[in-house]
CSV table of C-alpha atoms and ligand atoms in Angstrom, one decimal:
chain,number,residue,atom,x,y,z
A,1,ARG,CA,-16.7,53.5,-7.6
A,2,PRO,CA,-18.7,50.5,-8.9
A,3,PRO,CA,-19.0,50.2,-12.7
A,4,THR,CA,-21.9,51.7,-14.5
A,5,PRO,CA,-23.7,50.1,-17.4
A,6,PRO,CA,-22.4,51.4,-20.7
A,7,PRO,CA,-24.4,54.1,-22.4
A,8,PRO,CA,-27.0,53.0,-25.0
A,9,GLY,CA,-25.3,52.1,-28.3
A,10,ALA,CA,-21.8,51.8,-26.8
A,11,PRO,CA,-19.8,49.0,-28.4
A,12,THR,CA,-19.5,45.6,-26.6
A,13,ALA,CA,-17.1,42.8,-27.3
A,14,ARG,CA,-17.4,39.0,-27.1
A,15,ILE,CA,-14.5,37.1,-25.6
A,16,LEU,CA,-14.2,33.4,-26.2
A,17,PHE,CA,-13.1,31.6,-23.0
A,18,LEU,CA,-11.7,28.1,-23.1
A,19,THR,CA,-10.4,26.2,-20.1
A,20,ASP,CA,-9.4,22.6,-19.1
A,21,LEU,CA,-9.4,21.0,-22.6
A,22,HIS,CA,-7.6,17.9,-21.4
A,23,TRP,CA,-6.9,16.2,-24.7
A,24,ASP,CA,-6.4,12.5,-24.4
A,25,ARG,CA,-4.3,11.3,-27.3
A,26,GLN,CA,-5.1,7.7,-26.4
A,27,TYR,CA,-8.8,8.1,-26.3
A,28,VAL,CA,-10.4,5.2,-28.1
A,29,ALA,CA,-14.1,5.2,-29.0
A,30,GLY,CA,-15.5,1.8,-28.0
A,31,SER,CA,-13.0,1.2,-25.2
A,32,ALA,CA,-14.2,0.6,-21.6
A,33,ALA,CA,-15.7,3.8,-20.1
A,34,ALA,CA,-15.2,2.4,-16.6
A,35,CYS,CA,-11.9,1.1,-15.3
A,36,PRO,CA,-9.8,1.0,-12.1
A,37,ASP,CA,-7.3,3.6,-13.5
A,38,PRO,CA,-7.7,7.3,-12.8
A,39,LEU,CA,-8.4,7.8,-16.5
A,40,CYS,CA,-10.6,5.5,-18.7
A,41,CYS,CA,-11.9,5.4,-22.3
A,42,ARG,CA,-8.5,4.1,-23.6
A,43,GLY,CA,-7.2,0.7,-24.7
A,44,ALA,CA,-8.8,-1.9,-26.9
A,45,PRO,CA,-12.3,-1.5,-28.2
A,46,ARG,CA,-14.9,-4.0,-26.9
A,47,GLU,CA,-18.5,-5.1,-27.3
A,48,GLY,CA,-21.5,-4.3,-25.2
A,49,PRO,CA,-22.7,-1.4,-23.1
A,50,GLY,CA,-20.4,0.9,-21.1
A,51,VAL,CA,-18.1,1.8,-23.9
A,52,ALA,CA,-16.6,5.2,-24.8
A,53,GLY,CA,-18.6,7.3,-27.2
A,54,PHE,CA,-17.2,8.8,-30.4
A,55,TRP,CA,-17.4,12.4,-29.1
A,56,GLY,CA,-16.7,11.7,-25.4
A,57,SER,CA,-18.1,9.9,-22.5
A,58,TYR,CA,-20.0,10.7,-19.3
A,59,SER,CA,-17.3,8.9,-17.3
A,60,LYS,CA,-13.8,9.2,-15.9
A,61,CYS,CA,-12.6,10.2,-19.4
A,62,ASP,CA,-11.0,13.2,-21.2
A,63,LEU,CA,-11.7,14.2,-24.8
A,64,PRO,CA,-10.5,13.0,-28.2
A,65,LEU,CA,-8.9,15.7,-30.4
A,66,HIS,CA,-11.8,15.6,-32.9
A,67,THR,CA,-14.2,16.8,-30.2
A,68,ILE,CA,-12.0,19.8,-29.5
A,69,ASP,CA,-11.7,20.4,-33.2
A,70,ALA,CA,-15.5,20.2,-33.6
A,71,LEU,CA,-16.0,22.8,-30.8
A,72,LEU,CA,-13.6,25.2,-32.5
A,73,ALA,CA,-14.9,24.6,-36.0
A,74,GLN,CA,-18.5,25.6,-35.2
A,75,LEU,CA,-17.5,29.0,-33.6
A,76,PRO,CA,-18.4,32.1,-35.5
A,77,ASN,CA,-15.7,32.5,-38.1
A,78,ALA,CA,-12.9,34.4,-36.3
A,79,THR,CA,-10.9,34.9,-39.5
A,80,GLY,CA,-13.8,36.7,-41.2
A,81,ARG,CA,-14.0,39.5,-38.7
A,82,THR,CA,-13.5,43.1,-39.7
A,83,SER,CA,-10.4,45.2,-39.0
A,84,ASN,CA,-12.3,46.6,-36.0
A,85,ALA,CA,-10.3,45.1,-33.2
A,86,THR,CA,-13.1,45.2,-30.7
A,87,GLY,CA,-15.2,42.8,-32.7
A,88,ASN,CA,-18.5,44.5,-32.6
A,89,SER,CA,-20.2,42.4,-35.2
A,90,THR,CA,-22.6,40.0,-33.5
A,91,GLY,CA,-21.3,36.6,-32.8
A,92,SER,CA,-17.6,37.0,-33.7
A,93,PHE,CA,-15.0,37.2,-31.0
A,94,ALA,CA,-12.6,40.1,-30.2
A,95,ALA,CA,-10.1,37.8,-28.4
A,96,ALA,CA,-9.9,34.5,-26.7
A,97,TYR,CA,-8.7,33.7,-23.2
A,98,TRP,CA,-7.4,30.1,-22.7
A,99,THR,CA,-6.7,29.2,-19.1
A,100,GLY,CA,-4.7,26.0,-19.4
A,101,ASP,CA,-4.8,22.3,-18.6
A,102,ILE,CA,-4.1,21.0,-22.1
A,103,PRO,CA,-3.0,17.4,-21.4
A,104,ALA,CA,-5.2,14.5,-20.2
A,105,HIS,CA,-5.4,13.1,-16.7
A,106,ASP,CA,-3.0,10.2,-17.3
A,107,VAL,CA,-0.7,11.9,-14.9
A,108,TRP,CA,1.1,8.7,-13.8
A,109,GLN,CA,2.6,8.0,-17.2
A,110,GLN,CA,3.3,11.5,-18.7
A,111,SER,CA,6.7,12.5,-20.0
A,112,ARG,CA,8.0,16.0,-20.8
A,113,GLY,CA,7.7,14.9,-24.5
A,114,ASP,CA,4.0,14.0,-24.0
A,115,GLN,CA,3.3,17.4,-22.4
A,116,LEU,CA,5.1,19.3,-25.2
A,117,ARG,CA,3.2,17.3,-27.8
A,118,ALA,CA,-0.1,18.3,-26.2
A,119,LEU,CA,1.0,21.9,-26.0
A,120,ARG,CA,2.0,22.1,-29.7
A,121,THR,CA,-0.8,20.0,-31.1
A,122,VAL,CA,-3.6,21.9,-29.4
A,123,THR,CA,-2.0,25.3,-30.0
A,124,ALA,CA,-1.7,24.5,-33.7
A,125,LEU,CA,-5.3,23.4,-33.7
A,126,LEU,CA,-6.4,26.7,-32.2
A,127,ARG,CA,-4.3,28.7,-34.6
A,128,ALA,CA,-5.7,26.8,-37.6
A,129,ARG,CA,-9.4,27.0,-36.5
A,130,LEU,CA,-9.4,30.5,-35.0
A,131,GLY,CA,-7.3,32.1,-37.8
A,132,GLY,CA,-6.2,35.6,-36.8
A,133,LEU,CA,-8.0,35.7,-33.5
A,134,ARG,CA,-5.6,36.6,-30.7
A,135,VAL,CA,-5.5,34.0,-28.0
A,136,PHE,CA,-4.2,34.8,-24.5
A,137,PRO,CA,-3.1,31.6,-22.7
A,138,ALA,CA,-2.5,30.9,-19.0
A,139,VAL,CA,-0.5,28.1,-17.6
A,140,GLY,CA,-2.5,25.3,-15.9
A,141,ASN,CA,-1.4,22.8,-13.3
A,142,HIS,CA,-1.4,19.9,-15.8
A,143,GLU,CA,1.0,21.4,-18.2
A,144,ALA,CA,4.0,20.1,-16.3
A,145,THR,CA,5.1,16.7,-15.3
A,146,PRO,CA,5.0,15.6,-12.6
A,147,VAL,CA,1.6,17.3,-12.4
A,148,ASN,CA,1.6,20.5,-10.2
A,149,ALA,CA,5.4,20.6,-10.1
A,150,PHE,CA,6.4,24.1,-11.0
A,151,PRO,CA,9.8,25.1,-9.7
A,152,PRO,CA,10.2,28.8,-9.1
A,153,PRO,CA,12.8,30.6,-11.3
A,154,TYR,CA,15.7,30.3,-8.8
A,155,VAL,CA,15.8,26.6,-9.7
A,156,ARG,CA,18.2,26.2,-12.6
A,157,GLY,CA,19.3,23.5,-15.0
A,158,ASN,CA,17.4,20.3,-15.9
A,159,GLN,CA,15.1,20.6,-12.9
A,160,SER,CA,13.9,24.0,-13.9
A,161,ALA,CA,10.7,24.7,-15.9
A,162,ALA,CA,12.6,26.1,-18.8
A,163,TRP,CA,11.7,23.1,-21.0
A,164,LEU,CA,8.0,24.1,-20.7
A,165,TYR,CA,8.1,27.9,-20.7
A,166,ASP,CA,10.5,28.0,-23.6
A,167,ALA,CA,8.2,25.8,-25.6
A,168,MET,CA,5.2,27.9,-24.7
A,169,ALA,CA,7.0,31.1,-25.7
A,170,GLU,CA,7.8,29.5,-29.1
A,171,ALA,CA,4.3,28.1,-29.6
A,172,TRP,CA,2.5,31.3,-28.6
A,173,GLN,CA,4.9,33.9,-30.2
A,174,ASP,CA,2.4,35.1,-32.8
A,175,TRP,CA,-0.2,35.9,-30.1
A,176,LEU,CA,2.0,37.7,-27.6
A,177,PRO,CA,4.4,40.7,-27.7
A,178,PRO,CA,8.2,40.3,-27.1
A,179,ALA,CA,8.0,41.6,-23.6
A,180,ALA,CA,5.3,39.1,-22.6
A,181,LEU,CA,7.3,36.3,-24.1
A,182,HIS,CA,10.2,37.4,-21.9
A,183,THR,CA,8.4,37.0,-18.6
A,184,LEU,CA,6.6,33.9,-19.9
A,185,ARG,CA,10.0,32.3,-20.4
A,186,ALA,CA,11.2,33.4,-16.9
A,187,GLY,CA,8.1,32.5,-14.9
A,188,GLY,CA,5.1,31.5,-16.9
A,189,PHE,CA,3.2,34.8,-16.5
A,190,TYR,CA,2.9,38.0,-18.6
A,191,THR,CA,1.0,41.1,-19.5
A,192,ALA,CA,-0.2,42.3,-22.9
A,193,GLN,CA,-2.6,44.8,-24.3
A,194,VAL,CA,-5.9,43.3,-25.6
A,195,TRP,CA,-7.1,46.5,-27.3
A,196,PRO,CA,-6.5,50.2,-26.5
A,197,GLY,CA,-7.6,50.8,-22.9
A,198,LEU,CA,-7.6,47.2,-21.9
A,199,ARG,CA,-4.6,45.3,-20.5
A,200,LEU,CA,-4.5,41.6,-19.8
A,201,VAL,CA,-2.5,40.0,-17.0
A,202,SER,CA,-2.0,36.2,-17.2
A,203,LEU,CA,-0.9,34.8,-13.9
A,204,ASN,CA,0.9,31.5,-13.3
A,205,MET,CA,-1.3,30.3,-10.4
A,206,ASN,CA,1.0,27.3,-9.9
A,207,PHE,CA,3.0,29.7,-7.7
A,208,CYS,CA,0.0,29.8,-5.3
A,209,SER,CA,-0.8,26.2,-5.4
A,210,GLN,CA,-1.1,23.9,-2.3
A,211,ALA,CA,-0.1,21.0,-4.6
A,212,ASN,CA,3.1,22.6,-5.9
A,213,PHE,CA,5.6,20.9,-3.6
A,214,TRP,CA,8.4,23.2,-4.7
A,215,LEU,CA,6.8,25.9,-2.6
A,216,LEU,CA,7.5,23.8,0.6
A,217,ILE,CA,11.1,25.1,0.2
A,218,ASN,CA,10.0,28.8,0.1
A,219,ALA,CA,6.5,30.0,-0.5
A,220,THR,CA,7.2,33.7,-0.2
A,221,ASP,CA,5.8,35.4,-3.4
A,222,PRO,CA,7.3,32.8,-5.7
A,223,ALA,CA,8.9,34.3,-8.8
A,224,GLY,CA,8.1,37.7,-7.4
A,225,GLN,CA,4.8,37.4,-9.2
A,226,LEU,CA,2.6,39.4,-6.8
A,227,GLN,CA,5.2,42.2,-6.6
A,228,TRP,CA,5.3,42.2,-10.4
A,229,LEU,CA,1.4,42.3,-10.5
A,230,MET,CA,1.3,45.3,-8.3
A,231,GLY,CA,3.7,47.1,-10.6
A,232,VAL,CA,1.6,46.3,-13.7
A,233,LEU,CA,-1.6,47.4,-11.9
A,234,ALA,CA,0.1,50.7,-10.7
A,235,ASP,CA,1.2,51.4,-14.3
A,236,ALA,CA,-2.2,50.7,-15.7
A,237,GLU,CA,-3.8,52.9,-13.0
A,238,ARG,CA,-1.5,55.7,-13.9
A,239,ASP,CA,-2.2,55.3,-17.7
A,240,GLY,CA,-5.9,55.0,-17.3
A,241,GLU,CA,-6.1,51.4,-18.5
A,242,LYS,CA,-8.4,48.7,-17.2
A,243,VAL,CA,-7.1,45.2,-16.5
A,244,HIS,CA,-8.5,41.7,-17.0
A,245,ILE,CA,-6.7,39.1,-15.0
A,246,ILE,CA,-6.7,35.5,-16.2
A,247,GLY,CA,-5.3,32.4,-14.5
A,248,HIS,CA,-5.9,28.7,-14.0
A,249,ILE,CA,-6.4,27.9,-10.3
A,250,PRO,CA,-9.0,30.3,-8.6
A,251,PRO,CA,-7.6,32.6,-5.9
A,252,ALA,CA,-9.5,31.0,-2.9
A,253,HIS,CA,-7.9,27.6,-3.8
A,254,CYS,CA,-4.4,29.1,-3.2
A,255,LEU,CA,-2.1,28.9,-0.2
A,256,ARG,CA,-3.5,31.1,2.5
A,257,SER,CA,-0.9,33.8,2.6
A,258,TRP,CA,-0.7,34.1,-1.2
A,259,SER,CA,-4.5,34.2,-1.4
A,260,TRP,CA,-4.8,36.9,1.3
A,261,ASN,CA,-2.2,39.0,-0.3
A,262,TYR,CA,-3.9,38.7,-3.7
A,263,TYR,CA,-7.2,39.7,-2.0
A,264,ARG,CA,-5.5,42.8,-0.7
A,265,ILE,CA,-4.2,43.7,-4.1
A,266,VAL,CA,-7.6,43.3,-5.7
A,267,ASN,CA,-8.9,45.7,-3.0
A,268,ARG,CA,-6.2,48.3,-3.6
A,269,PHE,CA,-6.8,48.2,-7.4
A,270,GLU,CA,-10.6,47.6,-7.5
A,271,GLY,CA,-10.9,50.6,-9.9
A,272,THR,CA,-8.4,49.2,-12.3
A,273,ILE,CA,-9.2,45.4,-12.3
A,274,ALA,CA,-12.2,45.2,-14.5
A,275,ALA,CA,-12.6,41.4,-14.4
A,276,GLN,CA,-11.0,38.2,-13.3
A,277,PHE,CA,-11.3,34.8,-15.1
A,278,PHE,CA,-10.3,31.3,-13.9
A,279,GLY,CA,-10.9,27.6,-14.5
A,280,HIS,CA,-9.5,24.4,-12.9
A,281,THR,CA,-12.5,23.3,-10.9
A,282,HIS,CA,-14.2,22.1,-14.1
A,283,LEU,CA,-17.4,23.6,-12.6
A,284,ASP,CA,-19.4,26.7,-13.3
A,285,GLU,CA,-19.0,28.9,-10.3
A,286,PHE,CA,-17.5,32.2,-9.0
A,287,GLU,CA,-15.6,33.8,-6.1
A,288,LEU,CA,-16.7,37.2,-4.8
A,289,PHE,CA,-14.3,39.8,-3.3
A,290,TYR,CA,-15.4,42.3,-0.7
A,291,ASP,CA,-13.8,45.5,0.7
A,292,GLU,CA,-11.3,44.5,3.4
A,293,GLU,CA,-12.6,47.0,6.0
A,294,THR,CA,-16.2,45.9,6.3
A,295,LEU,CA,-16.3,42.7,4.1
A,296,SER,CA,-19.7,43.9,3.0
A,297,ARG,CA,-19.2,45.9,-0.2
A,298,PRO,CA,-18.5,43.6,-3.3
A,299,VAL,CA,-15.5,45.0,-5.1
A,300,SER,CA,-14.7,42.3,-7.6
A,301,ILE,CA,-15.6,38.8,-8.8
A,302,ALA,CA,-13.5,36.0,-10.1
A,303,PHE,CA,-15.6,34.1,-12.7
A,304,ILE,CA,-14.8,30.3,-12.8
A,305,ALA,CA,-15.9,28.8,-16.1
A,306,PRO,CA,-16.7,25.1,-16.7
A,307,SER,CA,-14.2,22.8,-18.4
A,308,VAL,CA,-14.2,21.8,-22.1
A,309,THR,CA,-13.5,18.2,-21.0
A,310,THR,CA,-16.1,16.0,-19.4
A,311,TYR,CA,-13.6,14.9,-16.8
A,312,ILE,CA,-15.0,14.7,-13.3
A,313,ASN,CA,-12.6,16.3,-11.0
A,314,LEU,CA,-10.5,13.8,-9.0
A,315,ASN,CA,-7.2,15.7,-8.8
A,316,PRO,CA,-5.9,17.4,-5.7
A,317,GLY,CA,-6.5,21.1,-5.4
A,318,ALA,CA,-10.1,20.2,-5.7
A,319,PRO,CA,-13.0,22.5,-6.3
A,320,GLN,CA,-14.3,24.4,-3.3
A,321,THR,CA,-17.8,23.1,-3.8
A,322,PRO,CA,-19.7,20.9,-1.5
A,323,ALA,CA,-19.7,17.1,-1.1
A,324,CYS,CA,-22.1,14.8,-2.8
A,325,VAL,CA,-22.8,13.1,0.5
A,326,PRO,CA,-22.9,14.3,4.0
A,327,PRO,CA,-19.8,13.4,6.0
A,328,ASN,CA,-20.0,10.4,8.3
A,329,GLN,CA,-21.5,8.3,5.6
A,330,PRO,CA,-19.3,5.9,3.6
A,331,SER,CA,-17.8,7.7,0.6
A,332,PRO,CA,-19.4,6.8,-2.7
A,333,PRO,CA,-17.3,5.4,-5.5
A,334,PRO,CA,-16.2,8.2,-7.9
A,335,ALA,CA,-19.4,9.2,-9.7
A,336,LEU,CA,-19.4,7.6,-13.1
A,337,THR,CA,-23.0,8.1,-14.1
A,338,VAL,CA,-23.6,11.8,-14.5
A,339,PRO,CA,-20.4,13.8,-14.9
A,340,PRO,CA,-20.6,17.0,-16.8
A,341,ALA,CA,-21.0,17.5,-20.6
A,342,ALA,CA,-18.3,19.2,-22.6
A,343,GLY,CA,-18.7,23.0,-22.6
A,344,TYR,CA,-17.2,26.5,-23.1
A,345,ARG,CA,-18.0,30.1,-22.2
A,346,VAL,CA,-18.4,33.4,-23.9
A,347,TYR,CA,-18.0,36.7,-22.0
A,348,GLU,CA,-19.6,39.9,-23.2
A,349,VAL,CA,-17.7,42.9,-22.1
A,350,ALA,CA,-17.9,46.6,-22.5
A,351,GLY,CA,-15.9,47.4,-25.7
A,352,SER,CA,-13.3,49.9,-26.6
A,353,TYR,CA,-14.4,53.5,-26.3
A,354,PRO,CA,-13.4,56.4,-24.1
A,355,GLY,CA,-14.4,55.8,-20.5
A,356,SER,CA,-15.3,52.2,-21.0
A,357,SER,CA,-15.3,50.0,-17.9
A,358,HIS,CA,-14.3,46.9,-19.9
A,359,ALA,CA,-16.5,45.1,-17.3
A,360,VAL,CA,-18.3,41.9,-17.9
A,361,LEU,CA,-21.9,42.7,-19.0
A,362,ASP,CA,-23.1,39.1,-19.4
A,363,HIS,CA,-21.9,35.6,-20.1
A,364,GLU,CA,-23.1,32.6,-22.0
A,365,THR,CA,-22.3,28.9,-21.6
A,366,PHE,CA,-22.4,26.4,-24.4
A,367,ILE,CA,-22.4,22.6,-24.0
A,368,LEU,CA,-22.4,19.5,-26.1
A,369,ASN,CA,-25.0,16.9,-25.0
A,370,LEU,CA,-22.9,13.7,-25.4
A,371,THR,CA,-25.9,11.4,-25.2
A,372,GLU,CA,-27.4,13.1,-28.3
A,373,ALA,CA,-24.0,13.6,-30.1
A,374,ASN,CA,-22.9,9.9,-29.7
A,375,ALA,CA,-26.3,8.6,-30.8
A,376,ALA,CA,-26.3,10.6,-34.0
A,377,PRO,CA,-25.3,8.8,-37.3
A,378,PRO,CA,-21.5,9.0,-38.0
A,379,GLY,CA,-20.5,12.1,-39.9
A,380,THR,CA,-23.2,14.3,-38.2
A,381,ARG,CA,-21.8,17.5,-36.9
A,382,PRO,CA,-22.2,17.5,-33.1
A,383,PRO,CA,-24.9,20.0,-32.0
A,384,TRP,CA,-23.3,22.4,-29.5
A,385,GLN,CA,-26.1,24.3,-27.8
A,386,ARG,CA,-26.4,27.3,-25.5
A,387,LEU,CA,-27.1,26.1,-22.0
A,388,TYR,CA,-27.9,29.5,-20.5
A,389,SER,CA,-27.0,33.2,-20.4
A,390,ALA,CA,-26.3,34.5,-17.0
A,391,ARG,CA,-28.4,37.7,-16.8
A,392,LYS,CA,-31.5,36.1,-18.3
A,393,ALA,CA,-31.3,32.9,-16.3
A,394,TYR,CA,-30.7,34.6,-12.9
A,395,GLY,CA,-32.7,37.8,-13.6
A,396,LEU,CA,-29.7,40.1,-13.1
A,397,PRO,CA,-30.1,43.8,-13.9
A,398,THR,CA,-26.4,43.9,-14.7
A,399,ALA,CA,-23.5,41.4,-14.2
A,400,PHE,CA,-21.4,43.5,-11.8
A,401,PRO,CA,-20.1,42.1,-8.5
A,402,SER,CA,-23.0,43.5,-6.5
A,403,ASP,CA,-25.5,41.6,-8.8
A,404,TRP,CA,-23.7,38.3,-8.0
A,405,ASP,CA,-23.6,39.2,-4.3
A,406,ARG,CA,-27.3,39.7,-4.4
A,407,LEU,CA,-27.8,36.4,-6.3
A,408,VAL,CA,-26.0,34.5,-3.5
A,409,ARG,CA,-28.4,36.0,-0.9
A,410,ARG,CA,-31.4,35.3,-3.1
A,411,MET,CA,-30.4,31.7,-3.6
A,412,GLN,CA,-30.4,31.3,0.2
A,413,ASP,CA,-34.2,31.8,0.3
A,414,ASP,CA,-35.2,30.8,-3.2
A,415,GLU,CA,-34.8,27.1,-3.5
A,416,GLN,CA,-35.8,27.0,-7.2
A,417,LEU,CA,-33.2,29.6,-8.1
A,418,PHE,CA,-30.6,27.6,-6.1
A,419,GLN,CA,-31.5,24.4,-8.0
A,420,LEU,CA,-31.1,26.3,-11.3
A,421,PHE,CA,-27.6,27.4,-10.2
A,422,TRP,CA,-26.8,23.8,-9.1
A,423,PHE,CA,-27.9,22.5,-12.5
A,424,HIS,CA,-25.6,25.1,-14.3
A,425,LEU,CA,-22.7,24.4,-11.9
A,426,HIS,CA,-22.5,20.9,-13.4
A,427,LYS,CA,-23.1,22.0,-17.0
A,428,GLY,CA,-26.6,20.6,-17.0
A,429,HIS,CA,-25.7,17.2,-15.5
A,430,PRO,CA,-26.0,17.4,-11.8
A,431,PRO,CA,-25.2,14.4,-9.6
A,432,HIS,CA,-27.9,12.0,-8.6
A,433,GLU,CA,-27.5,13.0,-4.9
A,434,PRO,CA,-29.4,16.3,-4.3
A,435,CYS,CA,-27.7,19.2,-2.6
A,436,GLY,CA,-29.0,19.2,1.0
A,437,SER,CA,-28.7,22.0,3.4
A,438,PRO,CA,-25.1,21.4,4.6
A,439,CYS,CA,-24.1,21.1,0.9
A,440,LYS,CA,-26.0,24.3,0.1
A,441,ALA,CA,-24.4,26.2,3.0
A,442,ALA,CA,-20.9,25.2,1.9
A,443,LEU,CA,-21.6,26.1,-1.7
A,444,LEU,CA,-23.0,29.6,-1.0
A,445,CYS,CA,-20.1,30.2,1.4
A,446,ALA,CA,-17.6,29.2,-1.3
A,447,LEU,CA,-19.2,31.7,-3.7
A,448,ARG,CA,-18.6,34.5,-1.2
A,449,SER,CA,-15.0,33.4,-0.6
A,450,GLY,CA,-12.4,35.2,-2.7
A,451,ARG,CA,-9.7,34.2,-0.3
A,452,ALA,CA,-8.8,30.9,1.5
A,453,ALA,CA,-9.9,29.9,5.0
A,454,ASP,CA,-11.8,33.0,6.1
A,455,PRO,CA,-14.9,32.3,8.1
A,456,ALA,CA,-15.8,36.0,8.2
A,457,LEU,CA,-16.8,35.9,4.6
A,458,CYS,CA,-19.6,33.5,5.2
A,459,ARG,CA,-20.9,35.0,8.4
A,460,PRO,CA,-23.5,37.3,6.7
A,461,LEU,CA,-25.2,34.1,5.4
A,462,ARG,CA,-25.6,32.9,9.0
A,463,PRO,CA,-24.6,29.4,8.0
A,464,THR,CA,-26.1,26.6,10.1
A,465,LEU,CA,-22.8,24.7,10.0
A,466,PRO,CA,-19.6,25.7,11.8
A,467,PHE,CA,-16.9,26.8,9.5
A,468,PRO,CA,-14.6,23.7,9.9
A,469,ARG,CA,-17.6,21.6,8.8
A,470,ILE,CA,-17.9,23.8,5.7
A,471,GLN,CA,-14.2,23.4,4.9
A,472,GLU,CA,-14.6,19.6,5.4
A,473,LEU,CA,-17.4,19.6,2.8
A,474,TRP,CA,-15.2,21.6,0.4
A,475,HIS,CA,-12.5,19.0,0.7
A,476,ARG,CA,-14.9,16.1,0.3
A,477,GLN,CA,-15.7,17.3,-3.2
A,478,ARG,CA,-12.5,15.6,-4.3
A,479,LEU,CA,-14.4,12.3,-3.9
A,480,CYS,CA,-17.0,13.2,-6.4
B,501,ZN,ZN1,-8.4,20.7,-15.4
B,502,ZN,ZN1,-6.3,22.3,-13.2
């Protein structure tokens, strides 16, 4: 049964969603914003144009800690909230979901010590700024070193991931119950109650990742995570709980077998999984799930929120969004002129009351315009602003899966609506190159694709491109 809108006056709750912070400890304001390395805005300050701004840069750069701190400091005071755990008072948050990628993109020089310092520093900052607000983290692909290297639990000793998961369990122990810390230490995933009637599952999506070379040895349900997930969902179904799933890498970016099994699980438990939340692509998009029998009835949606960092995505496991340029043309240099602004997301969900769907009712996206912030006099608080709210911007009656399915169809015919989505996809800073018809076909196809490499999901859109061309365009995104 699809979710129904909450009755008038029913409580709602706001959930703060942070993803892909990518703190660069070596960020230097005034350093070169363009450089041959994969990460810039570091090193000696210099004179002239093209230098790193104080709050961040529209370039191949991550963020200084004071920008992350400024983001957290301007949020509605989480410590001031009432004892009402569902946070009904306007503005304040009932919980925070934080889906990973804490360290910067200087992946070629990171040590385990660097990664642990990033984990502890940013965790401490969240605890200090968010006070008693409970934060539910998920493990990103950048937490480890080498990047993407997450050995499954059968690997023991110094090669294992214990150095990372043990540190996470220690850093996050005030936010998570003992049972969650136990599975976190074992495999980097856990479940915990958010409030009565709502359970959270935090998945370690590195066990689905094409870039995790440990899975070349054995990719069969690494760490038994999907088996475990089915157990958690079956218990929740029995107990009448709803479940929010969070994770870093979105499901359609996963290895094909993992992704198709996950799709099947979402189908089986469509009545229990109230929402799914991911990050990693640094872009503002989503992946729809349909019933497996007909692939026509939308049963779930994985929201993909834009990154806090400005970093333009160059890492493997790239976003499934289209290329900046049509294939057969020479690849452009990595876009340095108009990467995204810094940003974060707030989800409004049905609150805690008997019979609540705990479904997403709307979401809002906030950004920091770095041109304005960097031009302001020193000491000025940076002006975070609301970029848009989903229902209003797209004219959605509700924000259930069927509304997003209709939005994709509407975008096919309504070019103005599609351009608005394209603008939001890039946090208000779209690339110079417009999204032509192959690009548009590939993007709309990606939005319908909750599982990897399935041409059938795009067929109702009657794309003008053959599916292999669409996949090619998805891969080309890595270049921009
Ligand atoms: Zn990231
Ligand atoms: Zn990532």
